[in-house]
Amino acid sequence: MKPLTEQDIRTSFVNCSKGEAKRLAVPRDLGERPWDDLDFLGWRDPGAPDRSYLVTERDGRLTGVALRFPASQRGFLHRSMCSVCLTTHPGGGVSLMTARKAGAAGREGNSVGLYMCTDLACSLYVRGRKVPESGARFEESLTLEEQIARTRGNLSAFLDKLYA
């Protein structure tokens, strides 16, 4: 992924108003992100524990999505798998992320969701740059490039649902 600026991020959102995009918390460490290892930029809102955001390239344009997830955590013995990168995590390491749909459907309250790594570090888990806490990635026969393509495809399928 190419490095993004705060302005790039704020103008990319497809499922919130311009005012909401202007007010959301953007990461302050954009210059320190491992851009070459990211398929999308994801972050949690430090001021709102139930909100997170992701920005990715889609059809040659940036697409930003505001997400919500439940604040309640599952028990440590409960394990869940991320639908995007297929990493398993204990407890609250995977959350159901929901996003308002884009356009009129979103304004009417329609939303879509998927189970995703709560820390939004899918790209880093796939590449082995981050190890899940007490979790694991299954040993796969796919090459790293194939795993990255699958991760991007899973995210793209979710984004497609925002417009359906």
GROMACS .gro file of C-alpha atoms in nm:
model
  164
    1MET     CA    1   0.000   0.000   0.000
    2LYS     CA    2   0.126   0.350  -0.072
    3PRO     CA    3   0.172   0.588   0.224
    4LEU     CA    4  -0.137   0.793   0.305
    5THR     CA    5  -0.182   1.143   0.440
    6GLU     CA    6  -0.447   1.258   0.683
    7GLN     CA    7  -0.626   1.434   0.396
    8ASP     CA    8  -0.619   1.114   0.184
    9ILE     CA    9  -0.779   0.928   0.471
   10ARG     CA   10  -1.050   1.185   0.553
   11THR     CA   11  -1.168   1.215   0.192
   12SER     CA   12  -1.183   0.837   0.135
   13PHE     CA   13  -1.480   0.743   0.356
   14VAL     CA   14  -1.782   0.601   0.176
   15ASN     CA   15  -2.015   0.522   0.464
   16CYS     CA   16  -2.016   0.833   0.678
   17SER     CA   17  -2.082   1.201   0.625
   18LYS     CA   18  -1.808   1.451   0.544
   19GLY     CA   19  -1.857   1.598   0.891
   20GLU     CA   20  -1.811   1.259   1.057
   21ALA     CA   21  -1.500   1.195   0.846
   22LYS     CA   22  -1.362   1.534   0.945
   23ARG     CA   23  -1.409   1.459   1.318
   24LEU     CA   24  -1.281   1.100   1.334
   25ALA     CA   25  -0.948   1.026   1.500
   26VAL     CA   26  -0.674   0.964   1.242
   27PRO     CA   27  -0.355   0.782   1.352
   28ARG     CA   28  -0.071   1.019   1.437
   29ASP     CA   29   0.198   0.767   1.340
   30LEU     CA   30   0.131   0.759   0.965
   31GLY     CA   31   0.500   0.817   0.890
   32GLU     CA   32   0.596   0.509   1.094
   33ARG     CA   33   0.353   0.257   0.944
   34PRO     CA   34   0.497  -0.043   0.753
   35TRP     CA   35   0.325   0.062   0.427
   36ASP     CA   36   0.495  -0.204   0.213
   37ASP     CA   37   0.344  -0.475   0.433
   38LEU     CA   38  -0.010  -0.335   0.447
   39ASP     CA   39  -0.306  -0.433   0.231
   40PHE     CA   40  -0.513  -0.176   0.418
   41LEU     CA   41  -0.466   0.080   0.693
   42GLY     CA   42  -0.673  -0.014   0.995
   43TRP     CA   43  -0.697   0.149   1.336
   44ARG     CA   44  -0.916   0.173   1.644
   45ASP     CA   45  -1.054   0.502   1.767
   46PRO     CA   46  -0.885   0.573   2.103
   47GLY     CA   47  -1.173   0.800   2.209
   48ALA     CA   48  -1.452   0.557   2.117
   49PRO     CA   49  -1.380   0.196   2.218
   50ASP     CA   50  -1.650   0.056   1.988
   51ARG     CA   51  -1.524   0.221   1.667
   52SER     CA   52  -1.253   0.141   1.420
   53TYR     CA   53  -1.169   0.239   1.064
   54LEU     CA   54  -1.000   0.097   0.760
   55VAL     CA   55  -0.878   0.252   0.435
   56THR     CA   56  -0.771   0.053   0.129
   57GLU     CA   57  -0.733   0.091  -0.244
   58ARG     CA   58  -1.031  -0.032  -0.443
   59ASP     CA   59  -1.061  -0.001  -0.820
   60GLY     CA   60  -0.776   0.251  -0.825
   61ARG     CA   61  -0.934   0.476  -0.559
   62LEU     CA   62  -0.906   0.495  -0.183
   63THR     CA   63  -1.203   0.355   0.007
   64GLY     CA   64  -1.246   0.431   0.375
   65VAL     CA   65  -1.494   0.246   0.595
   66ALA     CA   66  -1.614   0.332   0.944
   67LEU     CA   67  -1.672   0.017   1.151
   68ARG     CA   68  -1.839  -0.058   1.482
   69PHE     CA   69  -1.795  -0.359   1.705
   70PRO     CA   70  -1.931  -0.472   2.041
   71ALA     CA   71  -1.734  -0.366   2.346
   72SER     CA   72  -1.798  -0.696   2.525
   73GLN     CA   73  -1.516  -0.949   2.517
   74ARG     CA   74  -1.545  -1.326   2.492
   75GLY     CA   75  -1.384  -1.558   2.744
   76PHE     CA   76  -1.014  -1.634   2.703
   77LEU     CA   77  -1.085  -2.000   2.626
   78HIS     CA   78  -1.314  -1.910   2.337
   79ARG     CA   79  -1.130  -1.897   2.003
   80SER     CA   80  -1.243  -1.725   1.686
   81MET     CA   81  -1.108  -1.695   1.332
   82CYS     CA   82  -1.079  -1.376   1.131
   83SER     CA   83  -1.275  -1.390   0.803
   84VAL     CA   84  -1.017  -1.174   0.627
   85CYS     CA   85  -0.678  -1.328   0.710
   86LEU     CA   86  -0.788  -1.660   0.868
   87THR     CA   87  -0.587  -1.602   1.187
   88THR     CA   88  -0.730  -1.753   1.506
   89HIS     CA   89  -0.735  -1.553   1.829
   90PRO     CA   90  -0.848  -1.626   2.184
   91GLY     CA   91  -1.102  -1.413   2.368
   92GLY     CA   92  -1.170  -1.075   2.210
   93GLY     CA   93  -0.903  -1.104   1.941
   94VAL     CA   94  -1.173  -1.132   1.672
   95SER     CA   95  -1.480  -0.907   1.667
   96LEU     CA   96  -1.787  -0.877   1.453
   97MET     CA   97  -1.721  -0.552   1.268
   98THR     CA   98  -2.026  -0.387   1.120
   99ALA     CA   99  -2.035  -0.104   0.869
  100ARG     CA  100  -2.321   0.108   0.743
  101LYS     CA  101  -2.376   0.053   0.374
  102ALA     CA  102  -2.273   0.328   0.134
  103GLY     CA  103  -2.531   0.570  -0.003
  104ALA     CA  104  -2.906   0.568   0.056
  105ALA     CA  105  -2.910   0.215   0.199
  106GLY     CA  106  -2.670   0.322   0.476
  107ARG     CA  107  -2.872   0.632   0.552
  108GLU     CA  108  -3.174   0.403   0.598
  109GLY     CA  109  -2.979   0.203   0.857
  110ASN     CA  110  -2.870  -0.098   0.651
  111SER     CA  111  -2.536  -0.248   0.742
  112VAL     CA  112  -2.307  -0.542   0.670
  113GLY     CA  113  -2.056  -0.718   0.890
  114LEU     CA  114  -1.773  -0.965   0.912
  115TYR     CA  115  -1.556  -1.123   1.178
  116MET     CA  116  -1.218  -0.954   1.173
  117CYS     CA  117  -0.903  -0.923   1.387
  118THR     CA  118  -0.994  -0.668   1.653
  119ASP     CA  119  -0.656  -0.495   1.614
  120LEU     CA  120  -0.701  -0.477   1.232
  121ALA     CA  121  -0.348  -0.616   1.179
  122CYS     CA  122  -0.452  -0.883   0.925
  123SER     CA  123  -0.182  -0.782   0.677
  124LEU     CA  124   0.090  -0.821   0.940
  125TYR     CA  125  -0.039  -1.160   1.060
  126VAL     CA  126  -0.044  -1.300   0.705
  127ARG     CA  127   0.312  -1.185   0.643
  128GLY     CA  128   0.438  -1.315   0.979
  129ARG     CA  129   0.532  -0.961   1.093
  130LYS     CA  130   0.302  -0.994   1.394
  131VAL     CA  131   0.223  -1.306   1.595
  132PRO     CA  132  -0.122  -1.342   1.750
  133GLU     CA  133  -0.126  -1.341   2.129
  134SER     CA  134  -0.184  -1.703   2.232
  135GLY     CA  135  -0.337  -1.758   1.891
  136ALA     CA  136  -0.200  -1.915   1.580
  137ARG     CA  137  -0.209  -1.922   1.206
  138PHE     CA  138  -0.270  -2.258   1.049
  139GLU     CA  139   0.015  -2.402   0.851
  140GLU     CA  140  -0.094  -2.362   0.491
  141SER     CA  141   0.009  -2.508   0.160
  142LEU     CA  142  -0.056  -2.173  -0.012
  143THR     CA  143   0.241  -1.950  -0.089
  144LEU     CA  144   0.268  -1.616   0.088
  145GLU     CA  145   0.159  -1.439  -0.232
  146GLU     CA  146  -0.150  -1.663  -0.254
  147GLN     CA  147  -0.235  -1.594   0.113
  148ILE     CA  148  -0.200  -1.219   0.051
  149ALA     CA  149  -0.423  -1.245  -0.258
  150ARG     CA  150  -0.683  -1.438  -0.054
  151THR     CA  151  -0.673  -1.176   0.222
  152ARG     CA  152  -0.724  -0.896  -0.030
  153GLY     CA  153  -1.004  -1.094  -0.196
  154ASN     CA  154  -1.182  -1.150   0.137
  155LEU     CA  155  -1.162  -0.778   0.216
  156SER     CA  156  -1.278  -0.689  -0.134
  157ALA     CA  157  -1.580  -0.920  -0.101
  158PHE     CA  158  -1.677  -0.739   0.220
  159LEU     CA  159  -1.639  -0.399   0.052
  160ASP     CA  160  -1.855  -0.518  -0.239
  161LYS     CA  161  -2.137  -0.576   0.010
  162LEU     CA  162  -2.124  -0.209   0.113
  163TYR     CA  163  -2.250  -0.115  -0.231
  164ALA     CA  164  -2.497  -0.403  -0.287
   0.00000   0.00000   0.00000
